[in-house]
mmCIF file of C-alpha atoms in Angstrom:
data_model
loop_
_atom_site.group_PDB
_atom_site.id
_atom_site.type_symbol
_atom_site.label_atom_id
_atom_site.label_comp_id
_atom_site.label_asym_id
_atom_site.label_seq_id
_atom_site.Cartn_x
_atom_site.Cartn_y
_atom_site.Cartn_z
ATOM 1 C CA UNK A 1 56.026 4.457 -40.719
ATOM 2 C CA UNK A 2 54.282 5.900 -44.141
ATOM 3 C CA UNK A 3 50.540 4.977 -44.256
ATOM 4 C CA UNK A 4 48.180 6.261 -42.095
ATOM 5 C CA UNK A 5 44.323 6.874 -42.675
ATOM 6 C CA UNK A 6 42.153 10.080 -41.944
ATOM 7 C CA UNK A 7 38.325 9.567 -41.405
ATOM 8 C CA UNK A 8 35.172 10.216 -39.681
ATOM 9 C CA UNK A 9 34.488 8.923 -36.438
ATOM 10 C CA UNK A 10 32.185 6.106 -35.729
ATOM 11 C CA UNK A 11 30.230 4.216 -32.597
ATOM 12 C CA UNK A 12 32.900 1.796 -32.507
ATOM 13 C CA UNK A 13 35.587 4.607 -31.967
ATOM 14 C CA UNK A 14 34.280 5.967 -28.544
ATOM 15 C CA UNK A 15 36.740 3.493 -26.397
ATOM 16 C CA UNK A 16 39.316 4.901 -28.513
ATOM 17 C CA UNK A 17 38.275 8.864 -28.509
ATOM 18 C CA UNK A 18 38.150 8.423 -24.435
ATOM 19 C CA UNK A 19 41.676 6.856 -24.431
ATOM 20 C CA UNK A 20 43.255 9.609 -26.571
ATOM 21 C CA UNK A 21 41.231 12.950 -24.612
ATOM 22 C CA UNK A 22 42.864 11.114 -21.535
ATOM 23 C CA UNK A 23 46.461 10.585 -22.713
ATOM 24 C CA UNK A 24 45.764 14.530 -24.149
ATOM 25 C CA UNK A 25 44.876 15.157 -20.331
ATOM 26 C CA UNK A 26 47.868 13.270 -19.021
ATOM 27 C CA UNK A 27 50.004 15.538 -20.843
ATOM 28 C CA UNK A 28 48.704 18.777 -19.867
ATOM 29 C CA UNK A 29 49.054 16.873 -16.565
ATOM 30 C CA UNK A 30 45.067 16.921 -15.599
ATOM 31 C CA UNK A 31 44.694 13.076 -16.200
ATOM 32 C CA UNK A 32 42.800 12.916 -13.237
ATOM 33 C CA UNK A 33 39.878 15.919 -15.032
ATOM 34 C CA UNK A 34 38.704 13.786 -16.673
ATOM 35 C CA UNK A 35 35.136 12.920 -15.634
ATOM 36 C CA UNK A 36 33.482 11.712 -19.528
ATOM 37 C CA UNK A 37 32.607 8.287 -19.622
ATOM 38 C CA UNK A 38 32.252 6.391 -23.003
ATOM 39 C CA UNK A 39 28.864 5.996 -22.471
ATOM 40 C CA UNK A 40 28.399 9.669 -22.738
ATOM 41 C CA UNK A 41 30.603 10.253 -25.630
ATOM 42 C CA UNK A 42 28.525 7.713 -27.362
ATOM 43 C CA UNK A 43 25.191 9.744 -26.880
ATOM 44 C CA UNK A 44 26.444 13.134 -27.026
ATOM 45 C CA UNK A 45 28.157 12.411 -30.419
ATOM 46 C CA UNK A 46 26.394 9.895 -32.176
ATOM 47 C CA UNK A 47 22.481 10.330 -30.834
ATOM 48 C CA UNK A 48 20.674 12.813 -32.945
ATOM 49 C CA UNK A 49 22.064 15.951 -31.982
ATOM 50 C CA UNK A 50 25.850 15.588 -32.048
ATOM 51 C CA UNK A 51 27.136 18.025 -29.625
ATOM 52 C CA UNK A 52 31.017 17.215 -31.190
ATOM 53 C CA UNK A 53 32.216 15.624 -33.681
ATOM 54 C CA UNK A 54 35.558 13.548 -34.504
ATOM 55 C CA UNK A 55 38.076 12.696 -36.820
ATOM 56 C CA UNK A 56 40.592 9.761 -36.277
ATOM 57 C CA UNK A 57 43.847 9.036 -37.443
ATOM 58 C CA UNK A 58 44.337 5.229 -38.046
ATOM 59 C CA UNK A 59 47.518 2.998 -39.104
ATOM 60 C CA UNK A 60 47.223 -0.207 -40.590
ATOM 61 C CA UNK A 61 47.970 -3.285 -39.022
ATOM 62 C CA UNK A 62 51.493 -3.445 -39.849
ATOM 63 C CA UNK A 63 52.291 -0.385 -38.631
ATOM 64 C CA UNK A 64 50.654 -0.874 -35.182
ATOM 65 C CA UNK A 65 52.625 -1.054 -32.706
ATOM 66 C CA UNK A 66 53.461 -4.294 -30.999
ATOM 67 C CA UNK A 67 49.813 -5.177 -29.289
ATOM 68 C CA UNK A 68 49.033 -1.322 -30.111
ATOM 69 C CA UNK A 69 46.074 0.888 -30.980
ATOM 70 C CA UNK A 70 45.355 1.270 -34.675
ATOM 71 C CA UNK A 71 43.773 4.228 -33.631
ATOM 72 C CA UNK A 72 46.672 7.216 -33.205
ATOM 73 C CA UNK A 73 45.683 10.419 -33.043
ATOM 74 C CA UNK A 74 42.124 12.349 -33.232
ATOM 75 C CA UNK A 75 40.320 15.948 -33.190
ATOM 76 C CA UNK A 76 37.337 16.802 -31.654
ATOM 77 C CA UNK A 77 35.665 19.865 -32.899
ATOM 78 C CA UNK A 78 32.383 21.547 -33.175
ATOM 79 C CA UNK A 79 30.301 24.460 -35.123
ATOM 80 C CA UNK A 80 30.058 27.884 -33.008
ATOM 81 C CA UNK A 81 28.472 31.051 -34.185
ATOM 82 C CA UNK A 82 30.241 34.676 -34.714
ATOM 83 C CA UNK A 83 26.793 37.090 -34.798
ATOM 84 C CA UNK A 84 29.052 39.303 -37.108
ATOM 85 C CA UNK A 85 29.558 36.451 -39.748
ATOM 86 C CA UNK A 86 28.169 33.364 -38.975
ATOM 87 C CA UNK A 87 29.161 29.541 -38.861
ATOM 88 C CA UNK A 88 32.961 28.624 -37.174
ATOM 89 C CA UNK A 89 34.689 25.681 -36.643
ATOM 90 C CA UNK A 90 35.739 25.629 -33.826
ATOM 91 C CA UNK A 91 38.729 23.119 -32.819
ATOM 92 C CA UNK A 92 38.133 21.999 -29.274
ATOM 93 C CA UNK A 93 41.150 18.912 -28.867
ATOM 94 C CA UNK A 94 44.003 17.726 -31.081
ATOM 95 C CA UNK A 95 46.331 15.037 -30.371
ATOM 96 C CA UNK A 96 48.710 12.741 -32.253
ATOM 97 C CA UNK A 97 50.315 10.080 -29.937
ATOM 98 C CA UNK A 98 53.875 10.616 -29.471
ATOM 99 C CA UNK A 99 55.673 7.422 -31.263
ATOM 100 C CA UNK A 100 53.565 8.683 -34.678
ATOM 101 C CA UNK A 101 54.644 12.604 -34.490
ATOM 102 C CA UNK A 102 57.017 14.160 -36.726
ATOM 103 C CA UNK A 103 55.162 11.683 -40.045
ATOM 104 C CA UNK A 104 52.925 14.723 -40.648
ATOM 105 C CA UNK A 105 49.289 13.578 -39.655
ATOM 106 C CA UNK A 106 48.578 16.569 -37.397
ATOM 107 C CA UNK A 107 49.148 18.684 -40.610
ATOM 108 C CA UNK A 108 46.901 16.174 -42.466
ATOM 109 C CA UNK A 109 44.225 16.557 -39.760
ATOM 110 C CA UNK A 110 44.869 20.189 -39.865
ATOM 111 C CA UNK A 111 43.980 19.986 -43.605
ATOM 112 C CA UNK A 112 40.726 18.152 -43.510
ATOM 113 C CA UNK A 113 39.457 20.578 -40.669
ATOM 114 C CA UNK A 114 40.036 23.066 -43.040
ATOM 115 C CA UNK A 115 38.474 21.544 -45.792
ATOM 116 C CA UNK A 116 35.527 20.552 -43.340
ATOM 117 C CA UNK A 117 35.535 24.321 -42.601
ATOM 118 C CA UNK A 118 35.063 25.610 -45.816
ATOM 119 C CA UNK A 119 32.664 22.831 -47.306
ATOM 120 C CA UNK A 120 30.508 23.796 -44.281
ATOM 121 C CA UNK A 121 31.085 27.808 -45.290
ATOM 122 C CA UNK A 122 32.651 28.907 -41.876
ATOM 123 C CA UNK A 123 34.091 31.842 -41.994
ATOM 124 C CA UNK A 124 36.991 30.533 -39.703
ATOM 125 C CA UNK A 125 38.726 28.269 -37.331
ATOM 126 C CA UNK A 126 38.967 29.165 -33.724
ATOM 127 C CA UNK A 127 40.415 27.297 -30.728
ATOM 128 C CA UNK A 128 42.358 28.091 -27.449
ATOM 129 C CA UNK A 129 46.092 27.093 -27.061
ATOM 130 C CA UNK A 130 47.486 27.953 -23.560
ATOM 131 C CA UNK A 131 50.060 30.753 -23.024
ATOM 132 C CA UNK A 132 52.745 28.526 -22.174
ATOM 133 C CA UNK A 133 52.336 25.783 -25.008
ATOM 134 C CA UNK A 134 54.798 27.330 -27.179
ATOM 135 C CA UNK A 135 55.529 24.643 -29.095
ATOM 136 C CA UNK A 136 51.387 24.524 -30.517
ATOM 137 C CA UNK A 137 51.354 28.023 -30.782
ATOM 138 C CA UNK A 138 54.431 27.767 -33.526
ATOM 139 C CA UNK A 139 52.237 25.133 -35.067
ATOM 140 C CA UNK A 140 49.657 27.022 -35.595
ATOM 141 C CA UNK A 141 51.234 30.443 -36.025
ATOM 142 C CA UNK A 142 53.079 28.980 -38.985
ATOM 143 C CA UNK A 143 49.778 28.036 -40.407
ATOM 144 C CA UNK A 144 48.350 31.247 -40.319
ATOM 145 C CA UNK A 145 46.900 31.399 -36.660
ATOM 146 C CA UNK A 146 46.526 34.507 -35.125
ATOM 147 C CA UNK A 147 46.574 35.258 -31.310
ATOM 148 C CA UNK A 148 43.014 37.378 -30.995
ATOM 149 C CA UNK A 149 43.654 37.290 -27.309
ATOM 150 C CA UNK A 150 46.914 39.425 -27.515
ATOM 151 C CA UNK A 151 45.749 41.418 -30.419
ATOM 152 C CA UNK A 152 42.574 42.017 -29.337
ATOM 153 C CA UNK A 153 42.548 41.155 -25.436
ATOM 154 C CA UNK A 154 40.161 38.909 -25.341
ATOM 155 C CA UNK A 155 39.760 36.953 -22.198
ATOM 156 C CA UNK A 156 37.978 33.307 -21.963
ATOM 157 C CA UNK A 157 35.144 33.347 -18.812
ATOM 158 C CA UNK A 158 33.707 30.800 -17.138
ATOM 159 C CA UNK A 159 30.427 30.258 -14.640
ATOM 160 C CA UNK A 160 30.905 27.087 -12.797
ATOM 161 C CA UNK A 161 27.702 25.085 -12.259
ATOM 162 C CA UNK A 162 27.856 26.053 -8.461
ATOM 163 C CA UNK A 163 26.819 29.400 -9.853
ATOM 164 C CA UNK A 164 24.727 28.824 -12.230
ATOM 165 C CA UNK A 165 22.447 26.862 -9.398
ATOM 166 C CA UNK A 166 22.878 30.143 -7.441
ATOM 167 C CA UNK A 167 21.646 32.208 -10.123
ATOM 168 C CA UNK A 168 18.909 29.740 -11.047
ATOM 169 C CA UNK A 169 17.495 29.687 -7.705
ATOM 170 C CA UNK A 170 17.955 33.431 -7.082
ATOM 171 C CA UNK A 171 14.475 35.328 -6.123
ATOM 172 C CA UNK Q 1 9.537 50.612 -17.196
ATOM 173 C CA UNK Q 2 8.017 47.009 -15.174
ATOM 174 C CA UNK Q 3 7.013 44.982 -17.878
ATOM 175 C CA UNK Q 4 8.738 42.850 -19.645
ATOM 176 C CA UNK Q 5 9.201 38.915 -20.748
ATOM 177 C CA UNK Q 6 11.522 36.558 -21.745
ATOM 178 C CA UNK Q 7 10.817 34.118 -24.803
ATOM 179 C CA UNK Q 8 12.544 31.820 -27.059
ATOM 180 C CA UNK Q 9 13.134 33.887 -30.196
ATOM 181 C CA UNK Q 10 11.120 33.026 -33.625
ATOM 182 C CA UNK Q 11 11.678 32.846 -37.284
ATOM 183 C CA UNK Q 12 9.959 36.665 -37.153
ATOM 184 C CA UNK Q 13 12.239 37.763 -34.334
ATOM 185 C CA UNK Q 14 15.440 37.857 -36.966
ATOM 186 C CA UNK Q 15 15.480 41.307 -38.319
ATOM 187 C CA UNK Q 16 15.508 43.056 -34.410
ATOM 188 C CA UNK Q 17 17.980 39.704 -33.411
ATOM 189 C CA UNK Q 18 20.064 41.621 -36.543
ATOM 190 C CA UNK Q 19 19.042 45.195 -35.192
ATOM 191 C CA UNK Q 20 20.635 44.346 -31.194
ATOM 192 C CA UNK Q 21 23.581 42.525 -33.114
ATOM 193 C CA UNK Q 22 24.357 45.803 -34.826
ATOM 194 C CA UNK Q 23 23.552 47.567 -32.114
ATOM 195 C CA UNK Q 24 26.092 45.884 -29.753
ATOM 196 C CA UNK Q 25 28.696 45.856 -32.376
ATOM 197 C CA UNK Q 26 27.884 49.773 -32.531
ATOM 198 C CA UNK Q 27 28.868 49.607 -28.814
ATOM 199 C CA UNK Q 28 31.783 47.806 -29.303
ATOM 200 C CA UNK Q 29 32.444 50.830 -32.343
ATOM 201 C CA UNK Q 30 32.380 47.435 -34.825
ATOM 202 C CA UNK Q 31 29.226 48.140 -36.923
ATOM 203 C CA UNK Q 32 30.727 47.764 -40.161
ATOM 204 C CA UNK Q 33 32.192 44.483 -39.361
ATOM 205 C CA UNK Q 34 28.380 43.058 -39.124
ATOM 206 C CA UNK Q 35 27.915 40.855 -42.630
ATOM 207 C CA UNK Q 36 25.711 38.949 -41.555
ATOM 208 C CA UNK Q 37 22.333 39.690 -43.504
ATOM 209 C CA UNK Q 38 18.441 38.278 -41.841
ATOM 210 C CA UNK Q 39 18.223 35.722 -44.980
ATOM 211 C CA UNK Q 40 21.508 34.063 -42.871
ATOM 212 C CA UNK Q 41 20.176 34.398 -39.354
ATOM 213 C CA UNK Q 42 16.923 32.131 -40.450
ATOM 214 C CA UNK Q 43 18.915 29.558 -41.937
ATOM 215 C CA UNK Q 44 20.922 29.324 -39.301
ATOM 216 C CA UNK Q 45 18.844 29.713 -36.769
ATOM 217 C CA UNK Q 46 15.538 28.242 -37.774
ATOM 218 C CA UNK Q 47 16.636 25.351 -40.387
ATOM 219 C CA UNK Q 48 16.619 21.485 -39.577
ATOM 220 C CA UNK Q 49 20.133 21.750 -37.695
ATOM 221 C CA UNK Q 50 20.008 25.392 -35.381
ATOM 222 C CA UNK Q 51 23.792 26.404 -35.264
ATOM 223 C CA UNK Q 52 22.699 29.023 -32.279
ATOM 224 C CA UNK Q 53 19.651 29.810 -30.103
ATOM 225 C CA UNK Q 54 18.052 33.168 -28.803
ATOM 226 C CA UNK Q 55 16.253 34.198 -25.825
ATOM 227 C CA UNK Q 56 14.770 37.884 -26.521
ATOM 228 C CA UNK Q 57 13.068 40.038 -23.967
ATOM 229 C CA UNK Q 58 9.729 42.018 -25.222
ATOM 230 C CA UNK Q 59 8.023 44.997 -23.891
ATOM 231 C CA UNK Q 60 4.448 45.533 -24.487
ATOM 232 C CA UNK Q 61 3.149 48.022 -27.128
ATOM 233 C CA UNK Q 62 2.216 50.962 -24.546
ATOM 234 C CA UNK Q 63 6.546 50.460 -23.231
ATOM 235 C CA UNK Q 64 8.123 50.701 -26.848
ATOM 236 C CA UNK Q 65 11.390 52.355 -27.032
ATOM 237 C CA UNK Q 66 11.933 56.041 -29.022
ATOM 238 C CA UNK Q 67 11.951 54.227 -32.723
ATOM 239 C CA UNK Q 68 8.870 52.197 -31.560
ATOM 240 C CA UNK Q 69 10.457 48.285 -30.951
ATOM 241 C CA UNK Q 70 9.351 45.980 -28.704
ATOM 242 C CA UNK Q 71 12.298 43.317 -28.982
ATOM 243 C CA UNK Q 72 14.573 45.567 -26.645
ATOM 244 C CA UNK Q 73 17.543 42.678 -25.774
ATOM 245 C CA UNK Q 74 18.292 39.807 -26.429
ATOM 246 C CA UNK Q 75 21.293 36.700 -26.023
ATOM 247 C CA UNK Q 76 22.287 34.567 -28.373
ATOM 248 C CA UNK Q 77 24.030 31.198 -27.322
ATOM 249 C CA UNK Q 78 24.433 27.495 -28.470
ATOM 250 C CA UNK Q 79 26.397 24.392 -27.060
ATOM 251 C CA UNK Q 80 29.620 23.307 -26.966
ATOM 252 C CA UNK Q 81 31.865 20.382 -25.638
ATOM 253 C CA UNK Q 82 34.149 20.164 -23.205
ATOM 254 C CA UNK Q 83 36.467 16.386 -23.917
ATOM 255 C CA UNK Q 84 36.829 16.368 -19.794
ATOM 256 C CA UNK Q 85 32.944 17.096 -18.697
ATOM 257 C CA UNK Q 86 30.806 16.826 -21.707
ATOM 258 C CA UNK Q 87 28.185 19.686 -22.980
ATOM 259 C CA UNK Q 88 28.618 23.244 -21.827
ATOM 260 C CA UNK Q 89 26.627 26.534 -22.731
ATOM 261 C CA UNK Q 90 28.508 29.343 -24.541
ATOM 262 C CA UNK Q 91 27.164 32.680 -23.965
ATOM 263 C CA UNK Q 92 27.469 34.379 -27.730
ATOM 264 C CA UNK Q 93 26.171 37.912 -27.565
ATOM 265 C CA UNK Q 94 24.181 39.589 -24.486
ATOM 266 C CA UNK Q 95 22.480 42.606 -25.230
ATOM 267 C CA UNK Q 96 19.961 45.171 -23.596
ATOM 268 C CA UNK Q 97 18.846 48.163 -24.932
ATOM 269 C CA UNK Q 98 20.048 51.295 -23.779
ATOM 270 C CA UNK Q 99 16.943 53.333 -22.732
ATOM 271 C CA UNK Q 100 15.800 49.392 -20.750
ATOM 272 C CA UNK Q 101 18.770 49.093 -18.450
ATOM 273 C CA UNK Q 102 19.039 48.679 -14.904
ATOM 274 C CA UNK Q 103 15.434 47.538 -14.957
ATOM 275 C CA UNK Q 104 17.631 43.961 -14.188
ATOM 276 C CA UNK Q 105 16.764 42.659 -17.482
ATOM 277 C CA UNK Q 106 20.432 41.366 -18.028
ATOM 278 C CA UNK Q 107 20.212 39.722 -14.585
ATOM 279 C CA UNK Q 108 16.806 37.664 -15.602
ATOM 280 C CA UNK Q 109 18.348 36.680 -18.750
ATOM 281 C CA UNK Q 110 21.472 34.947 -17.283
ATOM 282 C CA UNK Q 111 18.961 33.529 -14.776
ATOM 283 C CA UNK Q 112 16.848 32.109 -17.654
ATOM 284 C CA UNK Q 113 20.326 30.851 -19.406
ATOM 285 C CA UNK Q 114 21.354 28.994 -16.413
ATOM 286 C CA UNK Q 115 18.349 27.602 -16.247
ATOM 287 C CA UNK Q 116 18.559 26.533 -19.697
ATOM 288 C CA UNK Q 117 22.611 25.322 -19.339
ATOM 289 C CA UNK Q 118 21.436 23.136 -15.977
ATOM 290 C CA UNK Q 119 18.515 21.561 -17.982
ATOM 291 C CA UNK Q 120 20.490 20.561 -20.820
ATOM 292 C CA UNK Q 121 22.688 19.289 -18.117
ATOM 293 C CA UNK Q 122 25.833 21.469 -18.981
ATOM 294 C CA UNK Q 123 28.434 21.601 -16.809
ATOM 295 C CA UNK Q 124 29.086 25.477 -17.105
ATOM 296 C CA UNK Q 125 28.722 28.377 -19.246
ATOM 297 C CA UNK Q 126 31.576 29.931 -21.360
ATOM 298 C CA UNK Q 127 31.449 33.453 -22.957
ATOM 299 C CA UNK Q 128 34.465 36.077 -23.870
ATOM 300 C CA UNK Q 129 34.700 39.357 -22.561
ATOM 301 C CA UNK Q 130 37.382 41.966 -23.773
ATOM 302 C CA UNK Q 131 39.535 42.959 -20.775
ATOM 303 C CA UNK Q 132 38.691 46.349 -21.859
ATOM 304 C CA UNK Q 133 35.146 46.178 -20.818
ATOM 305 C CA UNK Q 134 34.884 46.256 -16.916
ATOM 306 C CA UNK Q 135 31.469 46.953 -16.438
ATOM 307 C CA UNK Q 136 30.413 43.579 -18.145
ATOM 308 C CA UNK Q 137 33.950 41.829 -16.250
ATOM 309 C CA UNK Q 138 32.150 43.123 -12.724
ATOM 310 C CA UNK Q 139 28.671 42.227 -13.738
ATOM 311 C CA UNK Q 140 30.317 38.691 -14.472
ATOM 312 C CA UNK Q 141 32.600 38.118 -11.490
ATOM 313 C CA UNK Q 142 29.038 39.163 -9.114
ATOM 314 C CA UNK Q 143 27.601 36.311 -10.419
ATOM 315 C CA UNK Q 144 30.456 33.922 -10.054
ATOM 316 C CA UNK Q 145 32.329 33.907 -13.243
ATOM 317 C CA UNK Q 146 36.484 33.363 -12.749
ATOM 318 C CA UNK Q 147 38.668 34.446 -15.476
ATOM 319 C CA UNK Q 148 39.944 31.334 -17.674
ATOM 320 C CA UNK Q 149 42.667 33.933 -19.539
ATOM 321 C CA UNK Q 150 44.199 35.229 -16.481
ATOM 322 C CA UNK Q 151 43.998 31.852 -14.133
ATOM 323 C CA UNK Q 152 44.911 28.967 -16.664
ATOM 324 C CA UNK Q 153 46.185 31.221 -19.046
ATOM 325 C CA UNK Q 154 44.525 30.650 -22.010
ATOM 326 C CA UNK Q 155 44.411 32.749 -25.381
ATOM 327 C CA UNK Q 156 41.718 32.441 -28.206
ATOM 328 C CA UNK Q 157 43.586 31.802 -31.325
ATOM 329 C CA UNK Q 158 41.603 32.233 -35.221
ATOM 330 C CA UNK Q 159 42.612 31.094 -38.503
ATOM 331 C CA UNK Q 160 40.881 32.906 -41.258
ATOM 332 C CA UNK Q 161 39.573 31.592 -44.393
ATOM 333 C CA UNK Q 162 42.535 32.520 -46.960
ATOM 334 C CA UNK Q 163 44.747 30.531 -44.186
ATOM 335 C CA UNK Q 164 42.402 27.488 -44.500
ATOM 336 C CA UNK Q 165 42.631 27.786 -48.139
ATOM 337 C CA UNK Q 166 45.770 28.000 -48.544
ATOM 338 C CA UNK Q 167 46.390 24.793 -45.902
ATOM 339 C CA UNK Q 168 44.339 22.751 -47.988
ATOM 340 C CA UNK Q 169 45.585 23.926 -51.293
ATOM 341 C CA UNK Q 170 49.266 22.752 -49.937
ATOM 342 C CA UNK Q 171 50.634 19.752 -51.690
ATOM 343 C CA UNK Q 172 52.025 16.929 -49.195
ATOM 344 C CA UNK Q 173 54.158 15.213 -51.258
ATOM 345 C CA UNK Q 174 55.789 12.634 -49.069
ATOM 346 C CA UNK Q 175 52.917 10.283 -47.449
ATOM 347 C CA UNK Q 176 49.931 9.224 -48.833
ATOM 348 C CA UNK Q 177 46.532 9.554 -47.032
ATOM 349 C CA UNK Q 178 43.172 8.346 -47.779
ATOM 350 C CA UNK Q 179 40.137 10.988 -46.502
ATOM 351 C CA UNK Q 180 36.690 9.598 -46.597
#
């Protein structure tokens, strides 16, 4: 397998999107976390505030896989703000199905967020790898990643809607 | 100290939304790190596409702090998406004044944020906190918030600019790729 095709997400795409954050899911083994429906990817990502946006990794026909996807691999990613310099991209999922890894697309994709990035004048990437995923944290250390949660102890926090009810209704 | 409200901030609320940034980053003993200048903070935050959101609290006149401001805290947030639930509110920056604390300030602005996070129909709200800083950990955990980092184990990774530009400056030699 050579050819493959980087581009923007579209409408059309959202089955597709949905199919690969749930095979992403099944292989952090939290299949069953995912509550998105397409119908909601649809209008948070196409309506006219995008809360996410997408970039899909196609092959051509020949290349499919016997009654496969043409659709292979994806990242989802967004634009956060650092108050100390401004605009990120920040890189929420990234996944290349497993009978099209090793042909270099996730470096592609890689390489168009980046070029995303700096068209858009972040001043950097961020995402969140887990601890144990050692095998994405050599990905990305070898592309110049660096851990700001060991070097700088950051911690991620979160405050579950159950609480935020709580503190909504609070006197 | 009693009075005080809570408003959306405005195009003329960006050079004390700069001041508290500094301030904080002061706190955190970062102040030179701050680059952002006002000219960015009203693009950014007052343009046709917002890429964050402030809710500032205001004492009248008569309540002014020692240097005379009225803007005395402030948090900065904007949205972000979770592939497994949808829209969630990130918590940026969350300041208060020194000389205005324990007044429960903070406390009304995380109400007035979770207000905000339900109506925009957000699952939950995300922030960072340096493991260093337990005040702001226990002032968290009160209100409900569980540690992501030390649960699931996750760890907040960056890739600077010169690494993006040197990613995109490498040559791929092997397959060909078409990016629209």
């Amino acid at each position: 397998m050579a050819r493959f095709n980087l581009r923007k997400a579209e409408p059309g795409d959202v089955p597709d999107i949905l199919r690969l954050i749930k095979e992403l899911a099944k292989y952090e083994e939290m299949e069953d976390k995912v509550m998105l429906t397409e119908k909601e990817l649809l209008e948070d990502g196409f309506g006219d505030h995008p809360f996410y946006h997408c970039v899909v990794a196609e092959v051509p026909e020949e290349h499919q896989k016997e009654r496969g996807p043409s659709v292979i691999g994806f990242a989802m990613y967004y634009f956060t703000y650092d108050p100390w310099i401004g605009k990120l991209l920040y890189l929420e999922d990234f996944f290349v199905m497993e009978g099209y890894r090793g042909f270099g697309i996730g470096s592609e994709i890689l390489k168009l967020l980046s070029h995303t990035a700096v068209k858009s004048r972040c001043s950097s990437m961020h995402f969140v790898v887990a601890e144990s995923n050692k095998a994405s944290i050599e990905f990305y250390k070898h592309r110049g990643a660096s851990d700001l949660s060991l070097k700088e102890g950051w911690h991620l926090f979160r405050i579950d809607k159950e609480y935020l009810l709580k503190m909504s209704a609070e006197e | 100290m009693a009075n005080y409200i809570l408003r959306k901030a405005e195009p003329t609320d960006v050079s004390d939304i700069l001041r508290l940034i500094k301030d904080l980053a002061k706190y955190e003993e970062m102040e030179d790190q701050v680059m952002l200048t006002e000219k960015d903070l009203l693009e950014d935050g007052f343009g046709d596409h917002p890429f964050y959101h402030c809710i500032v609290a205001e004492v009248p006149e008569e309540q002014q702090s020692a240097e005379g401001y009225v803007i005395v805290g402030f948090a900065m947030y904007y949205f972000t998406y979770d592939p497994w639930i949808g829209k969630l509110l990130y918590l940026e920056d969350f300041y208060v004044m020194k000389e205005f604390r324990g007044y429960g300030i903070g406390s009304e602005i995380l109400k007035k944020l979770s207000f905000t996070a339900l109506k925009t129909r957000c699952s939950s709200m995300h922030f960072i906190v340096a493991e260093g800083n337990t005040p702001s950990i226990e002032f968290y955990k009160r209100r409900g918030a569980s540690d992501l980092s030390l649960e699931e184990g996750w760890r907040l990774f960056k890739i600077n600019k010169e690494s993006l530009l040197s990613m995109i400056a490498e040559e791929r030699a092997v397959f060909r790729t078409t990016a629209r």
